[in-house]
Coordinates of C-alpha atoms in Angstrom, one line a residue:
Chain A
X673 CA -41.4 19.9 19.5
X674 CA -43.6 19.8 22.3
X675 CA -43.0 16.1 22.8
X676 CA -40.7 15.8 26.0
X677 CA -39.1 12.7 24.4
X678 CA -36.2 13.6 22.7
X679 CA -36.4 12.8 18.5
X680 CA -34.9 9.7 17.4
X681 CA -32.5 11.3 14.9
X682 CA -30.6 13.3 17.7
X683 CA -30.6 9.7 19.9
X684 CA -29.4 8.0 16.8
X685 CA -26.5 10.5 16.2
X686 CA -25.8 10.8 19.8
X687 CA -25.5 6.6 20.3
X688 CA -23.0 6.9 17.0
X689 CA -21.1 9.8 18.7
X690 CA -20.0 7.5 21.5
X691 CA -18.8 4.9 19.9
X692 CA -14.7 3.8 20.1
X693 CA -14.4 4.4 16.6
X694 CA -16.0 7.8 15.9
X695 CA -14.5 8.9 18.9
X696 CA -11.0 8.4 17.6
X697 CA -12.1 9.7 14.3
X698 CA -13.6 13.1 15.8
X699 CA -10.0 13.1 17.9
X700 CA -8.3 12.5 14.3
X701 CA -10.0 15.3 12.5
X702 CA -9.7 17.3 15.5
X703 CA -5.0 16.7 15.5
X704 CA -5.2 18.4 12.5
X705 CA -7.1 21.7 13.7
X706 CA -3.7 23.5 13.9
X707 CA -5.6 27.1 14.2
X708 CA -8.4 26.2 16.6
X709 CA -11.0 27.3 13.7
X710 CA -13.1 24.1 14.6
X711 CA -13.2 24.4 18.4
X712 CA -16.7 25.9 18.9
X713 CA -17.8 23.0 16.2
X714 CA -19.8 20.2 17.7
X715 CA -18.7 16.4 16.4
X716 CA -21.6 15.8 14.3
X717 CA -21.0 18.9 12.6
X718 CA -17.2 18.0 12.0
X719 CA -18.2 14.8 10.6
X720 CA -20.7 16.3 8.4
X721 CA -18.8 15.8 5.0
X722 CA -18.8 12.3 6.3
X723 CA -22.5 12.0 5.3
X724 CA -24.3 11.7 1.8
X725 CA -27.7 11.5 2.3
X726 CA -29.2 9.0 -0.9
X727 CA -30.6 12.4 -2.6
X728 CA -26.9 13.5 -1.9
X729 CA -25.5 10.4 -3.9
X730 CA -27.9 10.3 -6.6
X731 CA -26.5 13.7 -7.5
X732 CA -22.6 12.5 -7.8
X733 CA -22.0 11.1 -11.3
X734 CA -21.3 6.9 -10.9
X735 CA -17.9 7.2 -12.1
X736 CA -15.7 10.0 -11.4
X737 CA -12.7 11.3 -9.7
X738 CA -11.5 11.7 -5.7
X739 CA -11.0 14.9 -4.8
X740 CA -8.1 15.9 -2.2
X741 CA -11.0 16.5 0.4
X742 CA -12.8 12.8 0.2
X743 CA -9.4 11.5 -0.1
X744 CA -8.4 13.2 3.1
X745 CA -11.7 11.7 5.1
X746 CA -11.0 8.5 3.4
X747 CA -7.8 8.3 5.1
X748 CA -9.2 9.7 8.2
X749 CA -11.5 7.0 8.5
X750 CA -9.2 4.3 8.0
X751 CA -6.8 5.5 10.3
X752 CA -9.6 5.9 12.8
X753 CA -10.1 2.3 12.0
X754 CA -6.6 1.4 13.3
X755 CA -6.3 3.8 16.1
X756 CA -9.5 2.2 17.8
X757 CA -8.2 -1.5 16.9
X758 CA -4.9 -0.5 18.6
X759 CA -6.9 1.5 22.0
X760 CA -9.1 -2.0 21.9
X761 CA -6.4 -4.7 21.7
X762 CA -2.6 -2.6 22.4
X763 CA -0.8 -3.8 18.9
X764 CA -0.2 -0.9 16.7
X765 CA -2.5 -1.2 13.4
X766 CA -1.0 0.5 9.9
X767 CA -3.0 1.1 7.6
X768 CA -1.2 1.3 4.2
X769 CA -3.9 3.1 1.5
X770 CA -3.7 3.0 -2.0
X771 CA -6.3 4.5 -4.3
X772 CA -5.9 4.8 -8.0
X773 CA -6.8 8.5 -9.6
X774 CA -10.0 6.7 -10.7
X775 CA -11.0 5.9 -7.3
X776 CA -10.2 2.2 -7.4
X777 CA -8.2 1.0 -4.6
X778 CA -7.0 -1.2 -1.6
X779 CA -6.6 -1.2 1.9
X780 CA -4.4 -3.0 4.1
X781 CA -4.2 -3.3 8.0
X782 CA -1.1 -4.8 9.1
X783 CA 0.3 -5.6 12.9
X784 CA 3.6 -7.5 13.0
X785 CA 3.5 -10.0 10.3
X786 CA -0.5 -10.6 10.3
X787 CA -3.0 -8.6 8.0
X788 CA -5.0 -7.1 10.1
X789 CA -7.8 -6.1 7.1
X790 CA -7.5 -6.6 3.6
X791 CA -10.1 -4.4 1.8
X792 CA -11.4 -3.3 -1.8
X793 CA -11.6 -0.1 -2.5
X794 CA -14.0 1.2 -5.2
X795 CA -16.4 4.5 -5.9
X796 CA -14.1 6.5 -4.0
X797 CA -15.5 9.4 -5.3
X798 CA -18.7 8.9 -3.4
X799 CA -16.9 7.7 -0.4
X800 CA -19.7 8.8 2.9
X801 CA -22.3 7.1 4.8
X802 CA -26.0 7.9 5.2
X803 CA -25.8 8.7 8.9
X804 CA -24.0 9.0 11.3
X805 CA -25.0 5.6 12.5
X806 CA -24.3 3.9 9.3
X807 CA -20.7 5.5 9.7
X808 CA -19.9 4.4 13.1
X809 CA -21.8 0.9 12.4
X810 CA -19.5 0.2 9.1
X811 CA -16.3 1.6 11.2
X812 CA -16.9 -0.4 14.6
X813 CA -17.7 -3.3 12.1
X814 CA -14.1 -2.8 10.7
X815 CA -12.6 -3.1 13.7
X816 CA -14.4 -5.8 15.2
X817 CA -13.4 -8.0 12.1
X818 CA -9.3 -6.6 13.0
X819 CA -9.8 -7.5 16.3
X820 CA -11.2 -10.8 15.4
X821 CA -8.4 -11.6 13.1
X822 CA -5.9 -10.7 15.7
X823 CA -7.1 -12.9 18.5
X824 CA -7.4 -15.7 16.0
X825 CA -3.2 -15.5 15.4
X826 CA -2.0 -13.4 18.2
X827 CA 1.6 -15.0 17.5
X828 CA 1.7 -13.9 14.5
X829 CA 0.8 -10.2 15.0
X830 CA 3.4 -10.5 17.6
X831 CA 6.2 -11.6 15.1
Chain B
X344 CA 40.9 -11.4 -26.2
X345 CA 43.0 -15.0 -26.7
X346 CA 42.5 -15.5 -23.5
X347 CA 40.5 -18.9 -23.8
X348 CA 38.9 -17.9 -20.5
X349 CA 35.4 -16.1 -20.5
X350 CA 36.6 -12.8 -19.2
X351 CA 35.0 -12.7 -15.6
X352 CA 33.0 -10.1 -16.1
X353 CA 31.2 -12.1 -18.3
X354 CA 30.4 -14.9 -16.8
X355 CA 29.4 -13.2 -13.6
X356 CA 26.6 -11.3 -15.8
X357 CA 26.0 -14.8 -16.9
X358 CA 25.2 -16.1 -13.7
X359 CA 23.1 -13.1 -12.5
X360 CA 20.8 -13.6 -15.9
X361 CA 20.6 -17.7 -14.8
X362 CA 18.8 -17.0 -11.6
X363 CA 15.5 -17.1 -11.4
X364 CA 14.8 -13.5 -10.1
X365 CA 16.2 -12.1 -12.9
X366 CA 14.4 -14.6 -15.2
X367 CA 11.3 -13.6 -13.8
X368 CA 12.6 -9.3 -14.1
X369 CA 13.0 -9.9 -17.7
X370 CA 10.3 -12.2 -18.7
X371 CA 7.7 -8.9 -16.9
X372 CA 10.0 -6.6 -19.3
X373 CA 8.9 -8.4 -22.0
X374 CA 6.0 -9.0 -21.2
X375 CA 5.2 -4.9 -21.2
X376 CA 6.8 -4.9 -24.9
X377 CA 3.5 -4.6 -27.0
X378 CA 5.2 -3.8 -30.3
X379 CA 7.9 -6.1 -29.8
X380 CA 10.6 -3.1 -30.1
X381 CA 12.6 -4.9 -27.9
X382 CA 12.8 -8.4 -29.2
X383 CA 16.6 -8.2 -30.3
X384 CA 17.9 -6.7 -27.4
X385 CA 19.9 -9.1 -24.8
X386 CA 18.6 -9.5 -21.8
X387 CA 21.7 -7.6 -20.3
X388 CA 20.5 -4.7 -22.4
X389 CA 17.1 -4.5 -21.2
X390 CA 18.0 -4.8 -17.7
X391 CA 20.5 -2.2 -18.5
X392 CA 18.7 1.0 -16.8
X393 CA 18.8 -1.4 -13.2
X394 CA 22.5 -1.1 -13.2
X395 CA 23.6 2.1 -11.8
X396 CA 27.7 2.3 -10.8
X397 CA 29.3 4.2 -8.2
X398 CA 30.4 7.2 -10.6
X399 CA 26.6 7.3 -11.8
X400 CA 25.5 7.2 -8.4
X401 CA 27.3 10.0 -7.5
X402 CA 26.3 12.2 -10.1
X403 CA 22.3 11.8 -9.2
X404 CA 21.4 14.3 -6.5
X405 CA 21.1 13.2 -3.0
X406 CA 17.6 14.6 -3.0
X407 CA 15.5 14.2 -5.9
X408 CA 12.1 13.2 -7.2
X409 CA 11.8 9.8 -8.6
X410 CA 10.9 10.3 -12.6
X411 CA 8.4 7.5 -14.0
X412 CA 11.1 5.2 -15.0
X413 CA 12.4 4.8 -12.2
X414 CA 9.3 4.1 -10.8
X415 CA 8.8 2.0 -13.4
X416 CA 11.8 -0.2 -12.8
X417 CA 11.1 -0.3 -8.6
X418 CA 7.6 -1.7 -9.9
X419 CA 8.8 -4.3 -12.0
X420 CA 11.6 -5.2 -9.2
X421 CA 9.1 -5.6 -6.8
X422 CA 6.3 -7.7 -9.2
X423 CA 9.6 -10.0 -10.0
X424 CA 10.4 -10.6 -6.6
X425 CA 6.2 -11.5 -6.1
X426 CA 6.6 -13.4 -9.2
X427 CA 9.7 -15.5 -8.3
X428 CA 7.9 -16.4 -4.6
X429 CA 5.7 -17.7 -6.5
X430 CA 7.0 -19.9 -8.8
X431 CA 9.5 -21.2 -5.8
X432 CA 6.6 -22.1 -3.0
X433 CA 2.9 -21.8 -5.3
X434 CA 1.6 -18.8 -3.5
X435 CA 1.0 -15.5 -4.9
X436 CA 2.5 -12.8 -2.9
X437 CA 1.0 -9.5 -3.9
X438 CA 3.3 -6.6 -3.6
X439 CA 1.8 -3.4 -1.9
X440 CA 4.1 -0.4 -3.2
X441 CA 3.9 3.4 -1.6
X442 CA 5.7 5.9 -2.8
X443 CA 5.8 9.6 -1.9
X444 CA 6.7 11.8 -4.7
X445 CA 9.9 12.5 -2.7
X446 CA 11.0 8.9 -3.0
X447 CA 10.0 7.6 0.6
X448 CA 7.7 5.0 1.0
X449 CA 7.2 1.1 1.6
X450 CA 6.5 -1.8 0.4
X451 CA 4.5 -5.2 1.4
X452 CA 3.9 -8.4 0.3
X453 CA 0.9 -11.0 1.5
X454 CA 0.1 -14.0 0.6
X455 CA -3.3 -14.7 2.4
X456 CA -3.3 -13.1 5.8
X457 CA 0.5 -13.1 5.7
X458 CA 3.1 -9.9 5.6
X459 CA 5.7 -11.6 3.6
X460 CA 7.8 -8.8 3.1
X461 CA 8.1 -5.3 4.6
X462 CA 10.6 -2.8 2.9
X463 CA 11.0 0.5 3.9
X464 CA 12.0 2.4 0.7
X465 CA 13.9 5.7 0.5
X466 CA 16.2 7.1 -2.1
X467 CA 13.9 6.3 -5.1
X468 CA 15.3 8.2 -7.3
X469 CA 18.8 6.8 -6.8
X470 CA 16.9 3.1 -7.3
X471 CA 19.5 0.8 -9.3
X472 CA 22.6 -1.9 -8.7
X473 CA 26.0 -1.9 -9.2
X474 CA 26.0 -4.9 -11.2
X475 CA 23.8 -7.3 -12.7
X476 CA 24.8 -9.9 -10.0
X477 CA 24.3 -7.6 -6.8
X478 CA 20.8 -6.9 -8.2
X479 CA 20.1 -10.8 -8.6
X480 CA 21.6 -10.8 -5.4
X481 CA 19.9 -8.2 -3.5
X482 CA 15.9 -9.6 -5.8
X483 CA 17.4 -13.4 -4.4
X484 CA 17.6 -12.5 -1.3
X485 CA 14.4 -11.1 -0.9
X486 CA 12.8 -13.8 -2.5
X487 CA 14.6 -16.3 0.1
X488 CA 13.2 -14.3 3.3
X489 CA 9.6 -14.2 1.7
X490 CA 9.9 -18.0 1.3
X491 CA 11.5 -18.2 5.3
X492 CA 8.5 -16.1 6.1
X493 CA 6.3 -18.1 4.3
X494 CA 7.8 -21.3 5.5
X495 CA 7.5 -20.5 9.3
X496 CA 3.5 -19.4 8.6
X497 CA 2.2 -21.9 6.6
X498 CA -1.1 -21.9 7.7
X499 CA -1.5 -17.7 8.1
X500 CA -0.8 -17.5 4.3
X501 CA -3.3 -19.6 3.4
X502 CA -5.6 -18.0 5.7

């Protein structure tokens, strides 16, 4: 550590950190601290069930179950997803979720009459990212595609 | 019974089982009828949980939890009402359904990039008709504003 430079991990998950999207998801998680037990938690650390390392996935049997806990980030995320579509463009993005017990699902964005995002959901169970990079990459990536979709019928997100 | 005349009754069940809503209601019925248990019931008589009058109404509790079959039913009144759009206009709309286990929820339908439909639901557990004709009314209905929706959008729900 006697290199003056700071280490690219801590650059890499710093860059992620100040992204639109993880922002509104650390500002998410962080609504539903009722008791304050988080405060003295940095970001990274709150988003820390957010990441599965590959060693991490290789553990998790290929088919399996959600859990209440990867269920709850999964919905985290996605509504992260519309609250940063909504700070970008001002229209109101809900995301309607619907995962079956087996962890196969759907996701739809909708604003006014226009969907927003139309996704597939499948291997709930394993549902993470291998960085924090990878997770504010795959989220911003979400909502530039929204805010793409948007601009391309504005009347109809309007309607 | 002399009367010549079909009793009105009758004939307004009649109706109800011409229109192509309730066609498409009872053709997904039987389509779910593996064993073919059902093959000599009337149509009336399958659709026969749907109808709920005001005396039966009043006997459910105003809060309750919406069993399976009535799930069942909102799921096949939904699929119909997808199913009928499409036989009117050659689009699929997929129906979206949410639910919470207190009988709140919502559904949508797309067709491409389209919102179609958007319900709020409530009451599940009181989900049913008077008669035969209000529910093809009410599944007619619904199947007209798709097609208005779809009909004004064209070109967003074949995006």
């Amino acid at each position: 550590m006697s290199d003056p430079a700071i280490p690219p991990a801590v650059t890499e998950d710093e860059a992620a950190l100040c992204t639109p999207f993880v922002k509104c998801l650390v500002r998410l998680i962080r609504a539903q601290d009722s008791y304050g037990s988080w405060e003295r938690k940095a970001d990274a650390e709150l988003l820390g069930d957010f990441i599965i390392t590959k060693e991490q996935r290789r553990a998790i049997p290929i088919i399996g179950d959600p859990d209440p806990d990867v269920l709850w980030r999964l919905d985290k995320y996605y509504a992260a997803i519309g609250l940063a579509i909504e700070e970008r463009c001002g229209l109101m993005a809900s995301p309607m979720i619907q995962v079956s017990h087996e962890g196969f699902g759907r996701v739809l964005f909708t604003t006014g009459r226009l969907v927003v995002l139309s996704k597939t959901l499948r291997d709930v169970h394993r549902f993470g990212f291998e960085t924090l990079l990878k997770l504010a990459t795959a989220g911003t990536k979400l909502v530039d595609d929204g805010i793409a979709v948007i601009e391309a019928f504005p009347h109809v997100a309007l309607a």
